[in-house]
Amino acid sequence: MNSLLRRSIFPIYNNSLKLTCRSFAEVPVKEKIDEIVKKNKVVVFMKGVPEAPRCGFSNAVVQIMRMHAVPYDSHDVLSDENLRQGIKDYSNWPTIPQVFINGEFVGGCDIMLQMHQSGELIEELKKVGIKSALLTAEESKKKEENK
Amino acid sequence: MSIILRPGVFNIHRSMSSMAGVVENTIRSKLLSTLDAKHLDVINESYMHNVPKGAETHFKVVVVSDKFDGLPLIKRHRLVNDILKEELQTGVHALSIVAKTPQQWETSDKVIESSPNCKGGFGK
């Protein structure tokens, strides 16, 4: 109810420059994150951007995604303090990076690494209709062998 | 309960830091008592990062406990995060977790890889 009210008043306030700067804080962070994680199949909250990660753990997740050729949406928590704290509260997870698949929190760097090593990641991606590049590579290798 | 002594190399890192590892000791005692750990390594990896000498900001823990039995990875990690909630809110900035059951630990190669290199996002 509260949020509904806030939403309807929001456009009026939006005209004020001062409040525009605070717009992220005005919309409850939880709602904003909810929207972000549901908009794309795979979403990564990280430090820096995929082209230039600013933390080794974030970089490791980016490398894993690259290996599997996963299309994903990424958000830099260093450029938004509200998001940085908000995402930790949202998933009840104290560290960055954080990976969401199909709107659900999957884990951080350690878990992604282990899922990658165990092959579980390929399966999880399959469930949401993403075919891992590692699987494609494996299949074409098998085809070659059968020829 | 058997506490396996950490290899000397970690002790060197620790003696290098002037702050004798107050947080490190707290992490160790909390995990030992709450999880009844059969094996425990608490490694201060802060020196790898852009933080002052002797800082206790980045840790890796290797915990082997029966309490992980039947729990998926994410729940094991949540359990450890929860036990160390206070530390994570008051200065511990990165926590890498290896959580195994005694059976998994016995059959593993027991080699713990070092965490990825820092990219400088912290403290800048």
Tab-separated table of C-alpha atoms in Angstrom:
chain	number	residue	atom	x	y	z
A	1	MET	CA	0.000	0.000	0.000
A	2	ASN	CA	2.743	2.323	1.087
A	3	SER	CA	4.735	1.610	-2.006
A	4	LEU	CA	1.725	2.106	-4.243
A	5	LEU	CA	1.190	5.500	-2.729
A	6	ARG	CA	4.807	6.411	-3.156
A	7	ARG	CA	4.765	5.354	-6.761
A	8	SER	CA	1.836	7.512	-7.683
A	9	ILE	CA	3.318	10.581	-6.028
A	10	PHE	CA	6.749	9.912	-7.409
A	11	PRO	CA	6.398	11.506	-10.876
A	12	ILE	CA	5.441	14.829	-9.292
A	13	TYR	CA	8.505	14.862	-7.089
A	14	ASN	CA	10.621	13.713	-9.940
A	15	ASN	CA	10.604	17.219	-11.372
A	16	SER	CA	12.735	18.413	-8.541
A	17	LEU	CA	16.412	17.913	-9.317
A	18	LYS	CA	17.283	17.236	-5.713
A	19	LEU	CA	14.888	14.363	-5.495
A	20	THR	CA	15.862	12.955	-8.863
A	21	CYS	CA	19.338	12.383	-7.476
A	22	ARG	CA	17.829	10.361	-4.692
A	23	SER	CA	15.423	8.493	-6.918
A	24	PHE	CA	16.957	5.093	-6.233
A	25	ALA	CA	16.490	5.576	-2.514
A	26	GLU	CA	12.926	6.764	-3.021
A	27	VAL	CA	11.835	3.579	-4.758
A	28	PRO	CA	12.360	0.819	-2.204
A	29	VAL	CA	15.603	-0.917	-3.125
A	30	LYS	CA	14.024	-4.311	-2.637
A	31	GLU	CA	11.427	-3.631	-5.335
A	32	LYS	CA	14.068	-2.344	-7.687
A	33	ILE	CA	16.234	-5.450	-7.198
A	34	ASP	CA	13.205	-7.680	-7.562
A	35	GLU	CA	12.632	-6.132	-10.961
A	36	ILE	CA	16.296	-6.438	-11.979
A	37	VAL	CA	16.699	-10.116	-11.098
A	38	LYS	CA	13.473	-11.094	-12.825
A	39	LYS	CA	14.109	-9.162	-16.018
A	40	ASN	CA	16.910	-11.447	-17.230
A	41	LYS	CA	17.613	-15.146	-16.916
A	42	VAL	CA	21.077	-14.616	-15.518
A	43	VAL	CA	21.972	-11.549	-13.481
A	44	VAL	CA	25.322	-10.815	-11.830
A	45	PHE	CA	25.918	-8.195	-9.144
A	46	MET	CA	29.616	-7.464	-9.137
A	47	LYS	CA	32.351	-4.934	-8.461
A	48	GLY	CA	33.200	-3.176	-11.680
A	49	VAL	CA	31.977	-4.187	-15.109
A	50	PRO	CA	32.585	-7.434	-17.052
A	51	GLU	CA	35.177	-5.672	-19.254
A	52	ALA	CA	36.994	-4.414	-16.151
A	53	PRO	CA	36.126	-6.218	-12.926
A	54	ARG	CA	37.466	-4.493	-9.832
A	55	CYS	CA	37.648	-7.520	-7.570
A	56	GLY	CA	39.220	-10.925	-8.086
A	57	PHE	CA	36.084	-12.746	-6.997
A	58	SER	CA	33.925	-10.791	-9.420
A	59	ASN	CA	36.475	-11.429	-12.138
A	60	ALA	CA	36.306	-15.184	-11.483
A	61	VAL	CA	32.530	-15.157	-11.985
A	62	VAL	CA	32.907	-13.168	-15.208
A	63	GLN	CA	35.439	-15.713	-16.491
A	64	ILE	CA	33.098	-18.608	-15.697
A	65	MET	CA	30.240	-16.897	-17.533
A	66	ARG	CA	32.563	-16.275	-20.477
A	67	MET	CA	33.609	-19.936	-20.618
A	68	HIS	CA	29.997	-21.026	-20.781
A	69	ALA	CA	29.142	-18.129	-23.136
A	70	VAL	CA	26.242	-17.141	-20.917
A	71	PRO	CA	24.368	-13.977	-21.829
A	72	TYR	CA	23.864	-12.047	-18.609
A	73	ASP	CA	22.935	-8.729	-17.172
A	74	SER	CA	25.506	-7.225	-14.816
A	75	HIS	CA	25.270	-4.498	-12.205
A	76	ASP	CA	28.194	-2.656	-10.668
A	77	VAL	CA	27.630	-2.263	-6.925
A	78	LEU	CA	30.604	0.088	-6.587
A	79	SER	CA	28.748	2.739	-8.540
A	80	ASP	CA	25.699	2.596	-6.296
A	81	GLU	CA	25.966	2.368	-2.514
A	82	ASN	CA	22.243	1.682	-2.148
A	83	LEU	CA	22.518	-1.277	-4.453
A	84	ARG	CA	25.660	-2.500	-2.696
A	85	GLN	CA	23.890	-2.743	0.657
A	86	GLY	CA	20.491	-3.469	-0.876
A	87	ILE	CA	21.577	-6.613	-2.667
A	88	LYS	CA	23.165	-7.992	0.507
A	89	ASP	CA	19.925	-7.489	2.389
A	90	TYR	CA	17.823	-8.791	-0.486
A	91	SER	CA	19.533	-12.163	-0.713
A	92	ASN	CA	20.701	-12.281	2.910
A	93	TRP	CA	24.220	-12.864	1.631
A	94	PRO	CA	27.090	-10.777	2.974
A	95	THR	CA	29.450	-10.635	0.013
A	96	ILE	CA	29.752	-9.615	-3.647
A	97	PRO	CA	29.603	-11.034	-6.346
A	98	GLN	CA	26.128	-12.523	-6.355
A	99	VAL	CA	24.604	-14.557	-9.160
A	100	PHE	CA	20.881	-14.937	-9.846
A	101	ILE	CA	19.400	-17.462	-12.244
A	102	ASN	CA	15.712	-17.126	-13.110
A	103	GLY	CA	15.220	-14.607	-10.323
A	104	GLU	CA	16.687	-16.897	-7.710
A	105	PHE	CA	19.883	-16.348	-5.784
A	106	VAL	CA	22.334	-19.107	-6.692
A	107	GLY	CA	25.495	-18.099	-4.875
A	108	GLY	CA	28.720	-16.162	-4.878
A	109	CYS	CA	32.133	-16.881	-6.357
A	110	ASP	CA	32.893	-20.067	-4.372
A	111	ILE	CA	29.578	-21.672	-5.275
A	112	MET	CA	29.782	-20.689	-8.951
A	113	LEU	CA	33.282	-22.135	-9.123
A	114	GLN	CA	32.173	-25.418	-7.590
A	115	MET	CA	29.070	-25.598	-9.778
A	116	HIS	CA	31.297	-25.010	-12.774
A	117	GLN	CA	33.702	-27.762	-11.700
A	118	SER	CA	30.974	-30.277	-10.897
A	119	GLY	CA	29.040	-29.684	-14.112
A	120	GLU	CA	26.026	-28.521	-12.151
A	121	LEU	CA	26.163	-25.110	-13.787
A	122	ILE	CA	25.546	-26.631	-17.223
A	123	GLU	CA	22.433	-28.299	-15.816
A	124	GLU	CA	21.152	-25.153	-14.114
A	125	LEU	CA	21.628	-23.168	-17.305
A	126	LYS	CA	19.820	-25.857	-19.287
A	127	LYS	CA	16.812	-25.497	-16.989
A	128	VAL	CA	16.391	-21.879	-18.062
A	129	GLY	CA	17.009	-22.605	-21.731
A	130	ILE	CA	20.645	-21.554	-21.958
A	131	LYS	CA	22.986	-23.974	-23.623
A	132	SER	CA	26.484	-23.755	-22.217
A	133	ALA	CA	29.251	-23.297	-24.766
A	134	LEU	CA	31.158	-26.046	-22.962
A	135	LEU	CA	28.311	-28.442	-23.713
A	136	THR	CA	28.222	-27.397	-27.352
A	137	ALA	CA	31.976	-27.932	-27.592
A	138	GLU	CA	31.680	-31.353	-25.996
A	139	GLU	CA	28.930	-32.394	-28.400
A	140	SER	CA	30.795	-31.352	-31.506
A	141	LYS	CA	33.847	-33.202	-30.238
A	142	LYS	CA	31.765	-36.358	-29.867
A	143	LYS	CA	30.352	-35.908	-33.373
A	144	GLU	CA	33.857	-35.666	-34.734
A	145	GLU	CA	34.818	-38.865	-32.982
A	146	ASN	CA	31.802	-40.724	-34.340
A	147	LYS	CA	32.511	-39.731	-37.928
B	1	MET	CA	37.972	-32.993	18.654
B	2	SER	CA	41.137	-32.800	16.665
B	3	ILE	CA	42.446	-29.458	15.559
B	4	ILE	CA	44.921	-29.845	12.781
B	5	LEU	CA	47.701	-27.303	12.962
B	6	ARG	CA	47.982	-25.000	10.029
B	7	PRO	CA	51.004	-25.268	7.799
B	8	GLY	CA	53.835	-22.953	8.711
B	9	VAL	CA	53.346	-20.666	5.757
B	10	PHE	CA	50.137	-19.271	7.217
B	11	ASN	CA	51.829	-18.676	10.527
B	12	ILE	CA	54.404	-16.574	8.756
B	13	HIS	CA	51.714	-14.349	7.302
B	14	ARG	CA	50.226	-14.026	10.706
B	15	SER	CA	53.423	-13.095	12.469
B	16	MET	CA	54.037	-10.505	9.778
B	17	SER	CA	50.895	-8.697	10.807
B	18	SER	CA	51.237	-6.518	13.842
B	19	MET	CA	47.657	-7.099	14.957
B	20	ALA	CA	48.096	-10.741	16.106
B	21	GLY	CA	44.781	-11.721	14.501
B	22	VAL	CA	42.024	-10.863	16.963
B	23	VAL	CA	39.332	-11.364	14.338
B	24	GLU	CA	41.055	-14.479	13.048
B	25	ASN	CA	40.941	-16.005	16.517
B	26	THR	CA	37.285	-15.103	16.958
B	27	ILE	CA	36.419	-16.689	13.615
B	28	ARG	CA	38.322	-19.811	14.598
B	29	SER	CA	36.703	-20.216	17.988
B	30	LYS	CA	33.184	-19.511	16.692
B	31	LEU	CA	33.429	-22.051	13.895
B	32	LEU	CA	35.051	-24.650	16.143
B	33	SER	CA	32.433	-24.440	18.838
B	34	THR	CA	29.321	-23.992	16.708
B	35	LEU	CA	30.112	-26.499	13.985
B	36	ASP	CA	32.189	-28.898	16.041
B	37	ALA	CA	34.681	-28.746	13.175
B	38	LYS	CA	36.803	-31.804	12.515
B	39	HIS	CA	39.224	-29.726	10.512
B	40	LEU	CA	39.505	-25.990	10.356
B	41	ASP	CA	41.730	-23.552	8.533
B	42	VAL	CA	41.276	-19.834	8.956
B	43	ILE	CA	43.502	-18.052	6.477
B	44	ASN	CA	43.939	-14.314	6.578
B	45	GLU	CA	44.245	-13.304	2.926
B	46	SER	CA	44.110	-9.583	3.624
B	47	TYR	CA	47.760	-9.119	2.675
B	48	MET	CA	46.739	-9.927	-0.913
B	49	HIS	CA	44.546	-6.850	-1.004
B	50	ASN	CA	44.755	-3.114	-1.009
B	51	VAL	CA	44.426	-2.724	2.770
B	52	PRO	CA	46.787	-1.579	5.545
B	53	LYS	CA	49.361	-4.022	6.867
B	54	GLY	CA	47.977	-6.261	9.575
B	55	ALA	CA	44.394	-5.735	8.425
B	56	GLU	CA	41.828	-8.458	8.981
B	57	THR	CA	39.460	-7.881	6.119
B	58	HIS	CA	39.777	-10.835	3.768
B	59	PHE	CA	39.546	-14.411	4.983
B	60	LYS	CA	39.279	-17.889	3.650
B	61	VAL	CA	37.919	-20.643	5.861
B	62	VAL	CA	38.103	-24.366	5.299
B	63	VAL	CA	35.580	-26.115	7.539
B	64	VAL	CA	35.016	-29.839	7.801
B	65	SER	CA	31.991	-30.727	9.873
B	66	ASP	CA	29.347	-33.439	10.265
B	67	LYS	CA	26.796	-30.651	10.443
B	68	PHE	CA	27.116	-30.138	6.686
B	69	ASP	CA	25.818	-33.641	6.052
B	70	GLY	CA	22.818	-33.546	3.724
B	71	LEU	CA	22.994	-29.785	3.251
B	72	PRO	CA	23.366	-28.322	-0.244
B	73	LEU	CA	26.311	-26.002	-0.808
B	74	ILE	CA	24.322	-22.813	-0.480
B	75	LYS	CA	22.925	-23.850	2.903
B	76	ARG	CA	26.395	-24.745	4.168
B	77	HIS	CA	27.646	-21.338	3.127
B	78	ARG	CA	24.654	-19.636	4.701
B	79	LEU	CA	25.348	-21.498	7.943
B	80	VAL	CA	28.956	-20.272	8.035
B	81	ASN	CA	27.939	-16.736	7.025
B	82	ASP	CA	25.386	-16.726	9.807
B	83	ILE	CA	27.847	-17.850	12.468
B	84	LEU	CA	30.215	-15.083	11.378
B	85	LYS	CA	27.488	-12.486	10.883
B	86	GLU	CA	28.925	-10.076	13.426
B	87	GLU	CA	32.412	-10.213	11.918
B	88	LEU	CA	31.014	-9.702	8.422
B	89	GLN	CA	29.160	-6.628	9.582
B	90	THR	CA	32.109	-5.140	11.431
B	91	GLY	CA	35.060	-5.193	9.111
B	92	VAL	CA	35.389	-8.595	7.465
B	93	HIS	CA	34.834	-7.737	3.878
B	94	ALA	CA	35.502	-10.958	1.995
B	95	LEU	CA	34.924	-14.506	3.153
B	96	SER	CA	35.730	-17.410	0.921
B	97	ILE	CA	34.298	-20.689	2.173
B	98	VAL	CA	35.181	-24.323	1.627
B	99	ALA	CA	32.637	-26.432	3.495
B	100	LYS	CA	32.929	-30.208	3.415
B	101	THR	CA	31.675	-33.201	5.362
B	102	PRO	CA	34.374	-35.445	6.921
B	103	GLN	CA	33.728	-38.032	4.183
B	104	GLN	CA	34.136	-35.443	1.430
B	105	TRP	CA	37.270	-34.108	3.082
B	106	GLU	CA	38.844	-37.562	3.328
B	107	THR	CA	38.258	-38.296	-0.341
B	108	SER	CA	39.325	-34.852	-1.535
B	109	ASP	CA	42.903	-33.957	-2.414
B	110	LYS	CA	42.897	-31.538	0.540
B	111	VAL	CA	44.524	-28.889	-1.567
B	112	ILE	CA	43.015	-25.487	-1.036
B	113	GLU	CA	43.529	-23.117	-3.899
B	114	SER	CA	44.387	-19.571	-3.092
B	115	SER	CA	41.748	-16.925	-3.769
B	116	PRO	CA	41.833	-14.938	-6.994
B	117	ASN	CA	44.081	-11.926	-7.202
B	118	CYS	CA	42.765	-8.616	-6.067
B	119	LYS	CA	41.676	-6.147	-8.717
B	120	GLY	CA	41.898	-3.201	-6.415
B	121	GLY	CA	38.215	-2.413	-5.961
B	122	PHE	CA	38.510	-2.259	-2.207
B	123	GLY	CA	39.905	0.753	-0.403
B	124	LYS	CA	40.197	2.852	-3.529
